[in-house]
CSV table of C-alpha atoms in Angstrom, one decimal:
chain,number,residue,atom,x,y,z
A,1,MET,CA,0.3,5.7,32.0
A,2,LYS,CA,0.7,5.1,28.3
A,3,ARG,CA,-0.9,1.8,27.2
A,4,THR,CA,0.5,0.0,24.2
A,5,GLY,CA,-1.1,-2.4,21.9
A,6,GLY,CA,-2.7,-2.6,18.4
A,7,SER,CA,-0.9,-2.5,15.1
A,8,GLU,CA,-0.1,0.8,13.3
A,9,ASP,CA,-2.2,-0.4,10.4
A,10,ALA,CA,-5.2,-0.7,12.6
A,11,LYS,CA,-4.6,2.7,14.2
A,12,ARG,CA,-4.1,4.3,10.8
A,13,ARG,CA,-7.3,2.9,9.4
A,14,ALA,CA,-9.3,4.2,12.4
A,15,GLY,CA,-7.7,7.7,12.2
A,16,GLU,CA,-8.1,8.0,8.4
A,17,ALA,CA,-11.8,6.8,8.6
A,18,ALA,CA,-12.6,9.5,11.2
A,19,ALA,CA,-10.8,12.2,9.2
A,20,ASP,CA,-13.0,11.3,6.2
A,21,ARG,CA,-16.0,12.4,8.3
A,22,VAL,CA,-14.7,16.0,8.4
A,23,SER,CA,-16.4,18.5,6.0
A,24,ASP,CA,-15.1,21.5,4.2
A,25,GLY,CA,-15.2,24.5,6.4
A,26,ASP,CA,-15.1,22.6,9.7
A,27,VAL,CA,-13.1,23.5,12.8
A,28,VAL,CA,-11.6,20.3,14.1
A,29,GLY,CA,-10.4,19.5,17.6
A,30,LEU,CA,-7.1,17.6,17.2
A,31,GLY,CA,-6.5,14.9,19.8
A,32,THR,CA,-3.3,13.6,21.2
A,33,GLY,CA,-1.7,10.2,20.8
A,34,SER,CA,-0.6,7.7,18.2
A,35,THR,CA,-4.0,7.0,16.7
A,36,ALA,CA,-5.1,10.6,16.7
A,37,ALA,CA,-1.8,11.4,14.9
A,38,HIS,CA,-2.9,9.3,12.0
A,39,ALA,CA,-6.1,11.4,11.7
A,40,ILE,CA,-4.1,14.6,11.8
A,41,ARG,CA,-1.8,13.4,9.0
A,42,ALA,CA,-4.8,12.4,7.0
A,43,LEU,CA,-6.3,15.9,7.5
A,44,GLY,CA,-3.1,17.4,6.4
A,45,ARG,CA,-3.2,15.5,3.2
A,46,ALA,CA,-6.8,16.6,2.6
A,47,VAL,CA,-5.8,20.2,3.3
A,48,ASP,CA,-3.0,19.9,0.7
A,49,ALA,CA,-5.7,18.7,-1.7
A,50,GLY,CA,-7.9,21.7,-1.1
A,51,LEU,CA,-10.0,20.9,2.1
A,52,ASP,CA,-10.6,24.1,4.1
A,53,VAL,CA,-10.4,23.3,7.8
A,54,ARG,CA,-8.8,24.8,10.9
A,55,GLY,CA,-7.5,22.7,13.8
A,56,VAL,CA,-7.7,23.3,17.6
A,57,PRO,CA,-4.8,21.3,19.1
A,58,THR,CA,-5.0,19.7,22.5
A,59,SER,CA,-1.3,19.5,23.3
A,60,PHE,CA,2.2,20.6,22.2
A,61,GLN,CA,2.4,17.3,20.3
A,62,SER,CA,-0.7,17.7,18.3
A,63,ARG,CA,0.1,21.4,17.6
A,64,GLN,CA,3.5,20.5,16.2
A,65,LEU,CA,2.1,17.6,14.2
A,66,ALA,CA,-0.6,19.8,12.7
A,67,ARG,CA,1.9,22.5,11.8
A,68,GLU,CA,4.1,19.9,10.0
A,69,ALA,CA,1.0,18.6,8.2
A,70,GLY,CA,0.0,22.1,7.1
A,71,ILE,CA,-3.2,22.4,9.0
A,72,PRO,CA,-4.1,26.0,9.9
A,73,LEU,CA,-4.6,26.4,13.6
A,74,ALA,CA,-7.1,28.3,15.8
A,75,SER,CA,-7.8,28.6,19.5
A,76,LEU,CA,-11.1,28.2,21.4
A,77,GLU,CA,-11.2,31.9,21.7
A,78,GLU,CA,-11.3,32.2,17.9
A,79,ALA,CA,-13.5,29.2,17.0
A,80,THR,CA,-15.7,26.4,18.4
A,81,PRO,CA,-14.9,23.0,17.0
A,82,ASP,CA,-17.5,21.4,14.8
A,83,VAL,CA,-16.0,18.0,15.4
A,84,ALA,CA,-13.1,16.6,17.5
A,85,ILE,CA,-11.1,13.5,16.7
A,86,ASP,CA,-9.4,11.9,19.7
A,87,GLY,CA,-8.0,8.6,20.9
A,88,ALA,CA,-8.6,6.6,24.0
A,89,ASP,CA,-6.8,4.3,26.3
A,90,GLU,CA,-10.1,2.4,27.1
A,91,VAL,CA,-13.5,2.4,25.5
A,92,ALA,CA,-16.5,0.8,27.2
A,93,PRO,CA,-20.1,0.8,25.9
A,94,ARG,CA,-22.8,2.2,28.1
A,95,GLU,CA,-26.6,2.4,27.4
A,96,GLY,CA,-26.9,4.8,24.6
A,97,GLY,CA,-23.3,5.7,24.4
A,98,PHE,CA,-19.7,5.2,25.5
A,99,ASP,CA,-17.4,5.9,28.4
A,100,LEU,CA,-13.6,6.4,28.0
A,101,VAL,CA,-10.4,6.4,30.0
A,102,LYS,CA,-7.9,8.9,28.5
A,103,GLY,CA,-4.7,10.6,29.7
A,104,GLY,CA,-2.0,8.1,28.8
A,105,GLY,CA,-0.2,11.0,27.1
A,106,ALA,CA,-1.1,13.4,30.1
A,107,ALA,CA,-3.1,15.7,27.8
A,108,HIS,CA,-6.5,14.8,29.1
A,109,ALA,CA,-7.3,18.2,30.7
A,110,ARG,CA,-7.0,20.0,27.4
A,111,GLU,CA,-8.5,17.1,25.5
A,112,LYS,CA,-11.6,17.2,27.6
A,113,TYR,CA,-12.4,20.8,27.2
A,114,VAL,CA,-11.8,20.7,23.5
A,115,ASP,CA,-13.8,17.5,23.1
A,116,ALA,CA,-16.6,18.8,25.2
A,117,ALA,CA,-16.8,22.0,23.2
A,118,ALA,CA,-17.0,20.2,19.9
A,119,GLY,CA,-20.4,19.6,18.2
A,120,GLU,CA,-19.3,15.9,17.7
A,121,LEU,CA,-16.6,13.8,19.2
A,122,LEU,CA,-15.2,11.0,17.1
A,123,VAL,CA,-13.0,8.5,19.0
A,124,VAL,CA,-10.4,6.6,17.2
A,125,ALA,CA,-8.9,3.4,18.7
A,126,ASP,CA,-7.7,-0.1,17.8
A,127,SER,CA,-9.6,-3.2,19.1
A,128,THR,CA,-7.2,-3.7,22.0
A,129,LYS,CA,-8.7,-0.6,23.6
A,130,LEU,CA,-12.2,-2.1,23.8
A,131,ALA,CA,-13.5,-3.2,27.2
A,132,ASP,CA,-16.8,-4.5,28.6
A,133,GLU,CA,-16.2,-2.3,31.7
A,134,LEU,CA,-13.6,0.4,32.4
A,135,ALA,CA,-10.8,-0.8,34.6
A,136,GLY,CA,-8.4,2.1,34.7
A,137,PRO,CA,-6.1,3.3,36.0
A,138,VAL,CA,-7.6,6.7,35.8
A,139,PRO,CA,-5.1,9.6,35.2
A,140,VAL,CA,-5.8,12.6,37.5
A,141,GLU,CA,-4.0,15.8,36.8
A,142,VAL,CA,-3.3,17.7,40.1
A,143,LEU,CA,-1.8,20.9,41.2
A,144,PRO,CA,1.7,20.1,42.5
A,145,ASP,CA,1.2,21.3,46.0
A,146,ALA,CA,-2.1,19.4,46.2
A,147,ARG,CA,-0.6,16.0,45.4
A,148,PRO,CA,-0.6,14.5,48.9
A,149,VAL,CA,-4.1,15.8,49.7
A,150,VAL,CA,-5.5,14.5,46.5
A,151,ALA,CA,-3.7,11.1,46.9
A,152,ASP,CA,-5.3,10.7,50.4
A,153,ALA,CA,-8.7,11.6,49.0
A,154,VAL,CA,-8.4,9.1,46.2
A,155,ARG,CA,-7.6,6.4,48.7
A,156,GLY,CA,-10.7,7.3,50.5
A,157,LEU,CA,-12.6,6.6,47.2
A,158,GLY,CA,-11.1,3.2,47.1
A,159,GLY,CA,-8.3,4.0,44.6
A,160,GLU,CA,-4.6,3.6,44.8
A,161,PRO,CA,-2.7,6.6,43.4
A,162,THR,CA,0.7,6.4,41.9
A,163,LEU,CA,2.7,9.5,40.8
A,164,ARG,CA,3.6,9.1,37.2
A,165,ASP,CA,7.3,9.1,36.6
A,166,ALA,CA,8.9,10.5,33.4
A,167,GLU,CA,10.6,7.9,31.2
A,168,ARG,CA,13.6,9.8,30.0
A,169,LYS,CA,14.4,12.1,32.9
A,170,ASP,CA,14.5,11.9,36.6
A,171,GLY,CA,11.4,13.0,38.4
A,172,PRO,CA,7.7,13.0,37.6
A,173,VAL,CA,5.8,13.7,34.4
A,174,VAL,CA,4.9,17.4,34.1
A,175,THR,CA,1.8,18.2,31.9
A,176,ASP,CA,1.6,21.0,29.4
A,177,ASN,CA,-0.2,22.9,32.1
A,178,GLY,CA,2.7,22.6,34.6
A,179,ASN,CA,0.9,20.0,36.8
A,180,LEU,CA,1.5,16.4,38.0
A,181,VAL,CA,-0.4,13.2,37.1
A,182,LEU,CA,-1.6,10.6,39.6
A,183,ASP,CA,-2.5,7.3,38.0
A,184,CYS,CA,-5.3,6.0,40.2
A,185,ALA,CA,-6.1,2.3,40.1
A,186,PHE,CA,-9.5,1.1,41.2
A,187,ASP,CA,-10.9,-2.4,41.6
A,188,GLY,CA,-13.1,-2.0,38.5
A,189,ILE,CA,-15.1,1.1,37.6
A,190,ALA,CA,-18.7,-0.1,37.7
A,191,GLU,CA,-20.2,3.4,37.8
A,192,PRO,CA,-18.0,5.8,35.7
A,193,PRO,CA,-20.4,8.8,36.1
A,194,ALA,CA,-20.3,8.5,39.9
A,195,LEU,CA,-16.5,8.2,40.1
A,196,ALA,CA,-16.2,11.1,37.6
A,197,ARG,CA,-18.2,13.3,39.8
A,198,SER,CA,-16.3,12.3,42.9
A,199,LEU,CA,-12.9,13.0,41.3
A,200,SER,CA,-14.0,16.3,39.9
A,201,GLY,CA,-15.1,17.4,43.3
A,202,LEU,CA,-11.7,16.9,45.0
A,203,PRO,CA,-9.9,20.2,45.8
A,204,GLY,CA,-6.6,20.3,43.9
A,205,VAL,CA,-7.8,18.2,41.0
A,206,VAL,CA,-7.4,20.0,37.6
A,207,GLU,CA,-9.0,17.2,35.5
A,208,HIS,CA,-9.3,13.5,35.4
A,209,GLY,CA,-9.3,11.0,32.5
A,210,LEU,CA,-12.8,9.7,32.8
A,211,PHE,CA,-14.7,10.9,29.7
A,212,VAL,CA,-18.3,10.1,30.5
A,213,ASP,CA,-20.9,10.1,27.7
A,214,LEU,CA,-18.9,12.5,25.5
A,215,ALA,CA,-18.2,10.3,22.5
A,216,ASP,CA,-20.7,10.3,19.5
A,217,ALA,CA,-19.0,7.6,17.5
A,218,VAL,CA,-16.1,5.2,17.9
A,219,PHE,CA,-13.9,4.2,15.0
A,220,VAL,CA,-12.3,0.8,15.8
A,221,GLY,CA,-9.4,0.0,13.5
A,222,ARG,CA,-8.8,-3.6,12.7
A,223,GLU,CA,-6.3,-5.4,10.5
A,224,ASP,CA,-8.4,-5.2,7.4
A,225,ASP,CA,-11.3,-2.8,8.1
A,226,VAL,CA,-12.9,-0.3,10.5
A,227,ASP,CA,-15.8,-1.0,12.7
A,228,VAL,CA,-17.8,2.3,13.3
A,229,ARG,CA,-20.0,2.3,16.4
A,230,GLU,CA,-22.5,5.2,16.6
A,231,ARG,CA,-24.1,6.6,19.7
A,232,SER,CA,-27.8,5.6,19.8
């Protein structure tokens, strides 16, 4: 479920600040979403000015935007990301780090394996995405035939799953991987690591949108500056 909020100026500041962290020769994981898009455009301008980087896209959207921006592309078979820049739907601090909910754009499966492979994950967000505690809903990508089984199992974990419908066509959202998305609402997520393990263990689940302890820094865009929060 796509969550809106935050000004484009705040998102742009966050994306551009994270892009400035990229060094010459880096392989960069390119996240999906409106704030990550600002980082991709900033990297494109840097490439045009002479920066030598390659991008590993996490979705059709980020691949197309990177091509338009002139960023050379690579796959994980060809290169391991030195750094990934990605957005988030929710960001909550945890002792020593951060937990995220991602998947508003239904790209969280590819985002997670690219982000996890990177040497460093930089999260870009505006201040509306900050939370004291994650609340969800948590997107869960499922194999189409497994949808009813996974939905029942999510209810057993205390969640309420809703099949994500497409906005401009009849029927459900279909991911780049050809799967469906269940948006799973929970009454608060007090223990993200425990819920992440439970969801990962459900047969038929491809990936879920809880990104536990993966982020190394969070760039929070505001109207006039960027608040950078580093993992301790």
